mmCIF file with all atom_site columns, C-alpha atoms in Angstrom:
data_model
loop_
_atom_site.group_PDB
_atom_site.id
_atom_site.type_symbol
_atom_site.label_atom_id
_atom_site.label_alt_id
_atom_site.label_comp_id
_atom_site.label_asym_id
_atom_site.label_entity_id
_atom_site.label_seq_id
_atom_site.pdbx_PDB_ins_code
_atom_site.Cartn_x
_atom_site.Cartn_y
_atom_site.Cartn_z
_atom_site.occupancy
_atom_site.B_iso_or_equiv
_atom_site.pdbx_formal_charge
_atom_site.auth_seq_id
_atom_site.auth_comp_id
_atom_site.auth_asym_id
_atom_site.auth_atom_id
_atom_site.pdbx_PDB_model_num
ATOM 1   C CA . ARG A 1 1   ? -5.708 20.807  -20.629 1.00 0.00 ? 1   ARG A CA 1
ATOM 2   C CA . GLU A 1 2   ? -5.663 22.985  -17.550 1.00 0.00 ? 2   GLU A CA 1
ATOM 3   C CA . THR A 1 3   ? -2.378 24.002  -15.893 1.00 0.00 ? 3   THR A CA 1
ATOM 4   C CA . GLN A 1 4   ? -2.186 25.804  -12.594 1.00 0.00 ? 4   GLN A CA 1
ATOM 5   C CA . LYS A 1 5   ? 1.040  27.095  -11.030 1.00 0.00 ? 5   LYS A CA 1
ATOM 6   C CA . VAL A 1 6   ? 0.219  26.915  -7.384  1.00 0.00 ? 6   VAL A CA 1
ATOM 7   C CA . TYR A 1 7   ? 3.117  28.945  -6.012  1.00 0.00 ? 7   TYR A CA 1
ATOM 8   C CA . LYS A 1 8   ? 6.764  29.781  -6.272  1.00 0.00 ? 8   LYS A CA 1
ATOM 9   C CA . ARG A 1 9   ? 8.463  31.179  -3.218  1.00 0.00 ? 9   ARG A CA 1
ATOM 10  C CA . TYR A 1 10  ? 12.027 32.256  -2.623  1.00 0.00 ? 10  TYR A CA 1
ATOM 11  C CA . SER A 1 11  ? 13.324 33.377  0.732   1.00 0.00 ? 11  SER A CA 1
ATOM 12  C CA . SER A 1 12  ? 16.622 34.429  2.191   1.00 0.00 ? 12  SER A CA 1
ATOM 13  C CA . MET A 1 13  ? 17.383 34.925  5.857   1.00 0.00 ? 13  MET A CA 1
ATOM 14  C CA . GLY A 1 14  ? 21.031 35.630  6.538   1.00 0.00 ? 14  GLY A CA 1
ATOM 15  C CA . LEU A 1 15  ? 22.922 32.610  5.227   1.00 0.00 ? 15  LEU A CA 1
ATOM 16  C CA . GLN A 1 16  ? 19.795 30.442  4.800   1.00 0.00 ? 16  GLN A CA 1
ATOM 17  C CA . PHE A 1 17  ? 18.177 30.199  1.333   1.00 0.00 ? 17  PHE A CA 1
ATOM 18  C CA . SER A 1 18  ? 15.087 28.257  0.251   1.00 0.00 ? 18  SER A CA 1
ATOM 19  C CA . MET A 1 19  ? 12.827 27.803  -2.762  1.00 0.00 ? 19  MET A CA 1
ATOM 20  C CA . GLU A 1 20  ? 9.513  25.983  -3.211  1.00 0.00 ? 20  GLU A CA 1
ATOM 21  C CA . SER A 1 21  ? 7.391  25.466  -6.311  1.00 0.00 ? 21  SER A CA 1
ATOM 22  C CA . SER A 1 22  ? 4.313  23.455  -7.147  1.00 0.00 ? 22  SER A CA 1
ATOM 23  C CA . THR A 1 23  ? 2.449  22.767  -10.400 1.00 0.00 ? 23  THR A CA 1
ATOM 24  C CA . ALA A 1 24  ? -0.860 20.996  -11.051 1.00 0.00 ? 24  ALA A CA 1
ATOM 25  C CA . VAL A 1 25  ? -1.950 19.830  -14.521 1.00 0.00 ? 25  VAL A CA 1
ATOM 26  C CA . ARG A 1 26  ? -5.374 18.372  -15.346 1.00 0.00 ? 26  ARG A CA 1
ATOM 27  C CA . GLU A 1 27  ? -6.182 16.724  -18.687 1.00 0.00 ? 27  GLU A CA 1
ATOM 28  C CA . GLY A 1 28  ? -9.714 15.346  -18.548 1.00 0.00 ? 28  GLY A CA 1
ATOM 29  C CA . GLU A 1 29  ? -9.713 12.665  -15.829 1.00 0.00 ? 29  GLU A CA 1
ATOM 30  C CA . ASN A 1 30  ? -5.902 12.636  -15.614 1.00 0.00 ? 30  ASN A CA 1
ATOM 31  C CA . VAL A 1 31  ? -4.193 14.733  -12.947 1.00 0.00 ? 31  VAL A CA 1
ATOM 32  C CA . ARG A 1 32  ? -0.487 15.418  -12.342 1.00 0.00 ? 32  ARG A CA 1
ATOM 33  C CA . VAL A 1 33  ? 0.907  17.358  -9.366  1.00 0.00 ? 33  VAL A CA 1
ATOM 34  C CA . GLU A 1 34  ? 4.613  18.183  -8.995  1.00 0.00 ? 34  GLU A CA 1
ATOM 35  C CA . ARG A 1 35  ? 6.279  19.833  -6.018  1.00 0.00 ? 35  ARG A CA 1
ATOM 36  C CA . SER A 1 36  ? 9.927  20.789  -5.499  1.00 0.00 ? 36  SER A CA 1
ATOM 37  C CA . THR A 1 37  ? 11.728 22.233  -2.493  1.00 0.00 ? 37  THR A CA 1
ATOM 38  C CA . TRP A 1 38  ? 15.330 23.262  -2.007  1.00 0.00 ? 38  TRP A CA 1
ATOM 39  C CA . SER A 1 39  ? 17.097 24.797  0.965   1.00 0.00 ? 39  SER A CA 1
ATOM 40  C CA . SER A 1 40  ? 20.677 25.535  1.861   1.00 0.00 ? 40  SER A CA 1
ATOM 41  C CA . GLY A 1 41  ? 22.376 26.878  4.950   1.00 0.00 ? 41  GLY A CA 1
ATOM 42  C CA . THR A 1 42  ? 25.794 27.005  6.556   1.00 0.00 ? 42  THR A CA 1
ATOM 43  C CA . SER A 1 43  ? 25.804 23.397  7.834   1.00 0.00 ? 43  SER A CA 1
ATOM 44  C CA . GLN A 1 44  ? 23.106 21.618  5.837   1.00 0.00 ? 44  GLN A CA 1
ATOM 45  C CA . SER A 1 45  ? 21.301 21.512  2.522   1.00 0.00 ? 45  SER A CA 1
ATOM 46  C CA . SER A 1 46  ? 18.448 19.477  1.100   1.00 0.00 ? 46  SER A CA 1
ATOM 47  C CA . THR A 1 47  ? 16.294 19.010  -1.975  1.00 0.00 ? 47  THR A CA 1
ATOM 48  C CA . SER A 1 48  ? 13.020 17.166  -2.465  1.00 0.00 ? 48  SER A CA 1
ATOM 49  C CA . ASN A 1 49  ? 10.925 16.382  -5.546  1.00 0.00 ? 49  ASN A CA 1
ATOM 50  C CA . GLN A 1 50  ? 7.454  14.843  -5.427  1.00 0.00 ? 50  GLN A CA 1
ATOM 51  C CA . ARG A 1 51  ? 5.120  13.811  -8.235  1.00 0.00 ? 51  ARG A CA 1
ATOM 52  C CA . ILE A 1 52  ? 1.581  12.424  -8.082  1.00 0.00 ? 52  ILE A CA 1
ATOM 53  C CA . MET A 1 53  ? -0.261 11.241  -11.188 1.00 0.00 ? 53  MET A CA 1
ATOM 54  C CA . LYS A 1 54  ? -3.772 9.817   -11.511 1.00 0.00 ? 54  LYS A CA 1
ATOM 55  C CA . SER A 1 55  ? -5.089 8.158   -14.648 1.00 0.00 ? 55  SER A CA 1
ATOM 56  C CA . GLY A 1 56  ? -8.381 6.280   -14.429 1.00 0.00 ? 56  GLY A CA 1
ATOM 57  C CA . GLU A 1 57  ? -8.151 3.871   -11.495 1.00 0.00 ? 57  GLU A CA 1
ATOM 58  C CA . HIS A 1 58  ? -4.331 3.984   -11.379 1.00 0.00 ? 58  HIS A CA 1
ATOM 59  C CA . VAL A 1 59  ? -2.397 6.330   -9.074  1.00 0.00 ? 59  VAL A CA 1
ATOM 60  C CA . LEU A 1 60  ? 1.392  6.839   -9.061  1.00 0.00 ? 60  LEU A CA 1
ATOM 61  C CA . MET A 1 61  ? 3.288  8.712   -6.349  1.00 0.00 ? 61  MET A CA 1
ATOM 62  C CA . GLU A 1 62  ? 7.039  9.311   -6.567  1.00 0.00 ? 62  GLU A CA 1
ATOM 63  C CA . GLN A 1 63  ? 9.402  11.090  -4.221  1.00 0.00 ? 63  GLN A CA 1
ATOM 64  C CA . GLN A 1 64  ? 13.129 11.775  -4.275  1.00 0.00 ? 64  GLN A CA 1
ATOM 65  C CA . THR A 1 65  ? 15.066 13.463  -1.486  1.00 0.00 ? 65  THR A CA 1
ATOM 66  C CA . TRP A 1 66  ? 18.674 14.324  -0.809  1.00 0.00 ? 66  TRP A CA 1
ATOM 67  C CA . SER A 1 67  ? 20.160 15.922  2.271   1.00 0.00 ? 67  SER A CA 1
ATOM 68  C CA . ASN A 1 68  ? 23.566 16.750  3.669   1.00 0.00 ? 68  ASN A CA 1
ATOM 69  C CA . ALA A 1 69  ? 23.955 17.679  7.326   1.00 0.00 ? 69  ALA A CA 1
ATOM 70  C CA . GLY A 1 70  ? 27.309 17.983  9.017   1.00 0.00 ? 70  GLY A CA 1
ATOM 71  C CA . GLY A 1 71  ? 29.103 16.321  6.096   1.00 0.00 ? 71  GLY A CA 1
ATOM 72  C CA . ILE A 1 72  ? 26.885 13.207  6.126   1.00 0.00 ? 72  ILE A CA 1
ATOM 73  C CA . SER A 1 73  ? 24.668 12.805  3.080   1.00 0.00 ? 73  SER A CA 1
ATOM 74  C CA . LYS A 1 74  ? 21.536 10.721  2.631   1.00 0.00 ? 74  LYS A CA 1
ATOM 75  C CA . SER A 1 75  ? 19.427 10.104  -0.471  1.00 0.00 ? 75  SER A CA 1
ATOM 76  C CA . SER A 1 76  ? 16.154 8.302   -0.923  1.00 0.00 ? 76  SER A CA 1
ATOM 77  C CA . ALA A 1 77  ? 13.749 7.505   -3.723  1.00 0.00 ? 77  ALA A CA 1
ATOM 78  C CA . SER A 1 78  ? 10.358 5.875   -3.473  1.00 0.00 ? 78  SER A CA 1
ATOM 79  C CA . SER A 1 79  ? 7.520  5.004   -5.790  1.00 0.00 ? 79  SER A CA 1
ATOM 80  C CA . ALA A 1 80  ? 4.022  3.857   -4.846  1.00 0.00 ? 80  ALA A CA 1
ATOM 81  C CA . ARG A 1 81  ? 1.447  2.703   -7.409  1.00 0.00 ? 81  ARG A CA 1
ATOM 82  C CA . SER A 1 82  ? -2.093 1.538   -6.878  1.00 0.00 ? 82  SER A CA 1
ATOM 83  C CA . GLY A 1 83  ? -4.615 0.039   -9.234  1.00 0.00 ? 83  GLY A CA 1
ATOM 84  C CA . PRO A 1 84  ? -8.136 -1.355  -9.240  1.00 0.00 ? 84  PRO A CA 1
ATOM 85  C CA . GLY A 1 85  ? -9.162 -4.161  -6.915  1.00 0.00 ? 85  GLY A CA 1
ATOM 86  C CA . GLY A 1 86  ? -6.892 -3.291  -3.976  1.00 0.00 ? 86  GLY A CA 1
ATOM 87  C CA . VAL A 1 87  ? -3.612 -3.871  -5.816  1.00 0.00 ? 87  VAL A CA 1
ATOM 88  C CA . SER A 1 88  ? -0.601 -1.720  -4.821  1.00 0.00 ? 88  SER A CA 1
ATOM 89  C CA . HIS A 1 89  ? 3.170  -1.656  -5.319  1.00 0.00 ? 89  HIS A CA 1
ATOM 90  C CA . LEU A 1 90  ? 5.803  0.120   -3.216  1.00 0.00 ? 90  LEU A CA 1
ATOM 91  C CA . GLN A 1 91  ? 9.469  0.441   -4.163  1.00 0.00 ? 91  GLN A CA 1
ATOM 92  C CA . SER A 1 92  ? 12.011 2.281   -2.056  1.00 0.00 ? 92  SER A CA 1
ATOM 93  C CA . GLN A 1 93  ? 15.764 2.910   -1.962  1.00 0.00 ? 93  GLN A CA 1
ATOM 94  C CA . VAL A 1 94  ? 17.650 4.695   0.840   1.00 0.00 ? 94  VAL A CA 1
ATOM 95  C CA . ILE A 1 95  ? 21.410 5.324   0.827   1.00 0.00 ? 95  ILE A CA 1
ATOM 96  C CA . ASP A 1 96  ? 23.036 6.900   3.851   1.00 0.00 ? 96  ASP A CA 1
ATOM 97  C CA . GLY A 1 97  ? 26.415 8.590   4.183   1.00 0.00 ? 97  GLY A CA 1
ATOM 98  C CA . ARG A 1 98  ? 27.831 5.601   6.063   1.00 0.00 ? 98  ARG A CA 1
ATOM 99  C CA . GLY A 1 99  ? 27.607 3.390   2.966   1.00 0.00 ? 99  GLY A CA 1
ATOM 100 C CA . GLN A 1 100 ? 24.443 1.464   3.807   1.00 0.00 ? 100 GLN A CA 1
ATOM 101 C CA . GLU A 1 101 ? 21.802 0.949   1.101   1.00 0.00 ? 101 GLU A CA 1
ATOM 102 C CA . LYS A 1 102 ? 18.286 -0.375  1.780   1.00 0.00 ? 102 LYS A CA 1
ATOM 103 C CA . LEU A 1 103 ? 16.064 -1.601  -1.057  1.00 0.00 ? 103 LEU A CA 1
ATOM 104 C CA . LEU A 1 104 ? 12.392 -2.474  -0.581  1.00 0.00 ? 104 LEU A CA 1
ATOM 105 C CA . ASN A 1 105 ? 9.907  -4.023  -3.011  1.00 0.00 ? 105 ASN A CA 1
ATOM 106 C CA . GLU A 1 106 ? 6.380  -4.677  -1.701  1.00 0.00 ? 106 GLU A CA 1
ATOM 107 C CA . ARG A 1 107 ? 3.408  -5.972  -3.716  1.00 0.00 ? 107 ARG A CA 1
ATOM 108 C CA . ARG A 1 108 ? -0.134 -6.179  -2.310  1.00 0.00 ? 108 ARG A CA 1
ATOM 109 C CA . ILE A 1 109 ? -3.467 -7.561  -3.409  1.00 0.00 ? 109 ILE A CA 1
ATOM 110 C CA . GLY A 1 110 ? -6.066 -6.801  -0.748  1.00 0.00 ? 110 GLY A CA 1
ATOM 111 C CA . ASP A 1 111 ? -4.902 -8.386  2.531   1.00 0.00 ? 111 ASP A CA 1
ATOM 112 C CA . MET A 1 112 ? -2.150 -10.461 0.869   1.00 0.00 ? 112 MET A CA 1
ATOM 113 C CA . ALA A 1 113 ? 1.376  -9.112  0.436   1.00 0.00 ? 113 ALA A CA 1
ATOM 114 C CA . ARG A 1 114 ? 4.893  -10.057 -0.560  1.00 0.00 ? 114 ARG A CA 1
ATOM 115 C CA . ARG A 1 115 ? 7.706  -7.897  0.797   1.00 0.00 ? 115 ARG A CA 1
ATOM 116 C CA . GLU A 1 116 ? 11.315 -8.259  -0.328  1.00 0.00 ? 116 GLU A CA 1
ATOM 117 C CA . GLU A 1 117 ? 14.006 -6.240  1.413   1.00 0.00 ? 117 GLU A CA 1
ATOM 118 C CA . LYS A 1 118 ? 17.730 -6.086  0.767   1.00 0.00 ? 118 LYS A CA 1
ATOM 119 C CA . ILE A 1 119 ? 20.350 -4.299  2.883   1.00 0.00 ? 119 ILE A CA 1
ATOM 120 C CA . VAL A 1 120 ? 23.796 -3.759  1.365   1.00 0.00 ? 120 VAL A CA 1
ATOM 121 C CA . ASP A 1 121 ? 26.877 -2.383  3.114   1.00 0.00 ? 121 ASP A CA 1
ATOM 122 C CA . ARG A 1 122 ? 28.637 -0.663  0.220   1.00 0.00 ? 122 ARG A CA 1
ATOM 123 C CA . ARG A 1 123 ? 31.946 -0.507  2.144   1.00 0.00 ? 123 ARG A CA 1
ATOM 124 C CA . THR A 1 124 ? 32.220 -4.240  2.885   1.00 0.00 ? 124 THR A CA 1
ATOM 125 C CA . GLY A 1 125 ? 29.962 -5.694  0.183   1.00 0.00 ? 125 GLY A CA 1
ATOM 126 C CA . GLU A 1 126 ? 27.938 -7.629  2.792   1.00 0.00 ? 126 GLU A CA 1
ATOM 127 C CA . GLU A 1 127 ? 24.287 -8.232  1.898   1.00 0.00 ? 127 GLU A CA 1
ATOM 128 C CA . GLU A 1 128 ? 21.222 -9.290  3.875   1.00 0.00 ? 128 GLU A CA 1
ATOM 129 C CA . SER A 1 129 ? 17.991 -10.277 2.121   1.00 0.00 ? 129 SER A CA 1
ATOM 130 C CA . TYR A 1 130 ? 14.508 -10.851 3.501   1.00 0.00 ? 130 TYR A CA 1
ATOM 131 C CA . ASP A 1 131 ? 11.436 -12.235 1.717   1.00 0.00 ? 131 ASP A CA 1
ATOM 132 C CA . GLU A 1 132 ? 8.222  -12.082 3.736   1.00 0.00 ? 132 GLU A CA 1
ATOM 133 C CA . SER A 1 133 ? 4.747  -13.165 2.652   1.00 0.00 ? 133 SER A CA 1
ATOM 134 C CA . VAL A 1 134 ? 1.454  -12.346 4.339   1.00 0.00 ? 134 VAL A CA 1
ATOM 135 C CA . GLY A 1 135 ? -1.636 -14.398 3.543   1.00 0.00 ? 135 GLY A CA 1
ATOM 136 C CA . ILE A 1 136 ? 0.215  -16.435 0.858   1.00 0.00 ? 136 ILE A CA 1
ATOM 137 C CA . ALA A 1 137 ? 0.925  -20.148 1.328   1.00 0.00 ? 137 ALA A CA 1
ATOM 138 C CA . ASP A 1 138 ? 4.521  -21.372 1.088   1.00 0.00 ? 138 ASP A CA 1
ATOM 139 C CA . GLY A 1 139 ? 5.446  -22.170 -2.488  1.00 0.00 ? 139 GLY A CA 1
ATOM 140 C CA . ARG A 1 140 ? 2.642  -19.994 -3.924  1.00 0.00 ? 140 ARG A CA 1
ATOM 141 C CA . GLN A 1 141 ? 4.648  -16.735 -4.149  1.00 0.00 ? 141 GLN A CA 1
ATOM 142 C CA . GLU A 1 142 ? 5.217  -17.131 -7.903  1.00 0.00 ? 142 GLU A CA 1
ATOM 143 C CA . SER A 1 143 ? 1.458  -17.516 -8.537  1.00 0.00 ? 143 SER A CA 1
ATOM 144 C CA . PHE A 1 144 ? 0.846  -14.410 -6.428  1.00 0.00 ? 144 PHE A CA 1
ATOM 145 C CA . ASP A 1 145 ? 3.489  -12.459 -8.399  1.00 0.00 ? 145 ASP A CA 1
ATOM 146 C CA . LEU A 1 146 ? 1.936  -13.444 -11.760 1.00 0.00 ? 146 LEU A CA 1
ATOM 147 C CA . ASP A 1 147 ? -1.553 -12.478 -10.589 1.00 0.00 ? 147 ASP A CA 1
ATOM 148 C CA . PHE A 1 148 ? -0.184 -9.183  -9.244  1.00 0.00 ? 148 PHE A CA 1
ATOM 149 C CA . GLN A 1 149 ? 1.409  -8.395  -12.624 1.00 0.00 ? 149 GLN A CA 1
ATOM 150 C CA . ARG A 1 150 ? -1.856 -9.162  -14.480 1.00 0.00 ? 150 ARG A CA 1
ATOM 151 C CA . ARG A 1 151 ? -3.889 -6.983  -12.141 1.00 0.00 ? 151 ARG A CA 1
ATOM 152 C CA . MET A 1 152 ? -1.435 -4.047  -12.261 1.00 0.00 ? 152 MET A CA 1
ATOM 153 C CA . ALA A 1 153 ? -1.379 -4.198  -16.050 1.00 0.00 ? 153 ALA A CA 1
ATOM 154 C CA . GLY A 1 154 ? -5.189 -4.140  -16.021 1.00 0.00 ? 154 GLY A CA 1
ATOM 155 C CA . GLY A 1 155 ? -5.439 -7.106  -18.365 1.00 0.00 ? 155 GLY A CA 1
ATOM 156 C CA . GLY A 1 156 ? -6.707 -10.623 -18.002 1.00 0.00 ? 156 GLY A CA 1
ATOM 157 C CA . ARG A 1 157 ? -9.003 -12.120 -15.416 1.00 0.00 ? 157 ARG A CA 1
ATOM 158 C CA . PRO A 1 158 ? -7.353 -12.107 -11.972 1.00 0.00 ? 158 PRO A CA 1
ATOM 159 C CA . ALA A 1 159 ? -6.708 -15.459 -10.351 1.00 0.00 ? 159 ALA A CA 1
ATOM 160 C CA . LEU A 1 160 ? -8.928 -16.516 -7.478  1.00 0.00 ? 160 LEU A CA 1
ATOM 161 C CA . ASP A 1 161 ? -7.480 -15.879 -4.035  1.00 0.00 ? 161 ASP A CA 1
ATOM 162 C CA . HIS A 1 162 ? -7.549 -19.600 -3.167  1.00 0.00 ? 162 HIS A CA 1
ATOM 163 C CA . GLU A 1 163 ? -5.033 -20.306 -5.953  1.00 0.00 ? 163 GLU A CA 1
ATOM 164 C CA . TYR A 1 164 ? -2.154 -18.990 -3.820  1.00 0.00 ? 164 TYR A CA 1
ATOM 165 C CA . ARG A 1 165 ? -3.464 -19.168 -0.266  1.00 0.00 ? 165 ARG A CA 1
#
């Protein structure tokens, strides 16, 4: 196990403060990198955390941010995973200070993708949902989802592309 603290920096200029830190850990073929930033001033503040992990053919990237500027806050979180054979998964959530929340879930296998998006107005309760497929025949989304799950888990023989095209 090899751990390396890349840097830690603190600064202060008048009423503005900031801090950054980064750490990298390597255990054999596995790698983990974490980075954090924080800043605060008279009219705005923000924080951000990022993490990247690699294990074999799988890669995971996560990010969380929060900011407040002029009394309006915004937060977001996202996660992106990739695996062998061109399989990837993206999840995202963004909440703004006006009460709107956006959720995204996207799954890909090569040039085929299924993207589900949901927008919620937290003040009124109104919801909009979208489900978009690329390179997948109508009615074959469930087969695509099952094949995606098998491939991401790394088990089982993946289905042939023609099964859901």
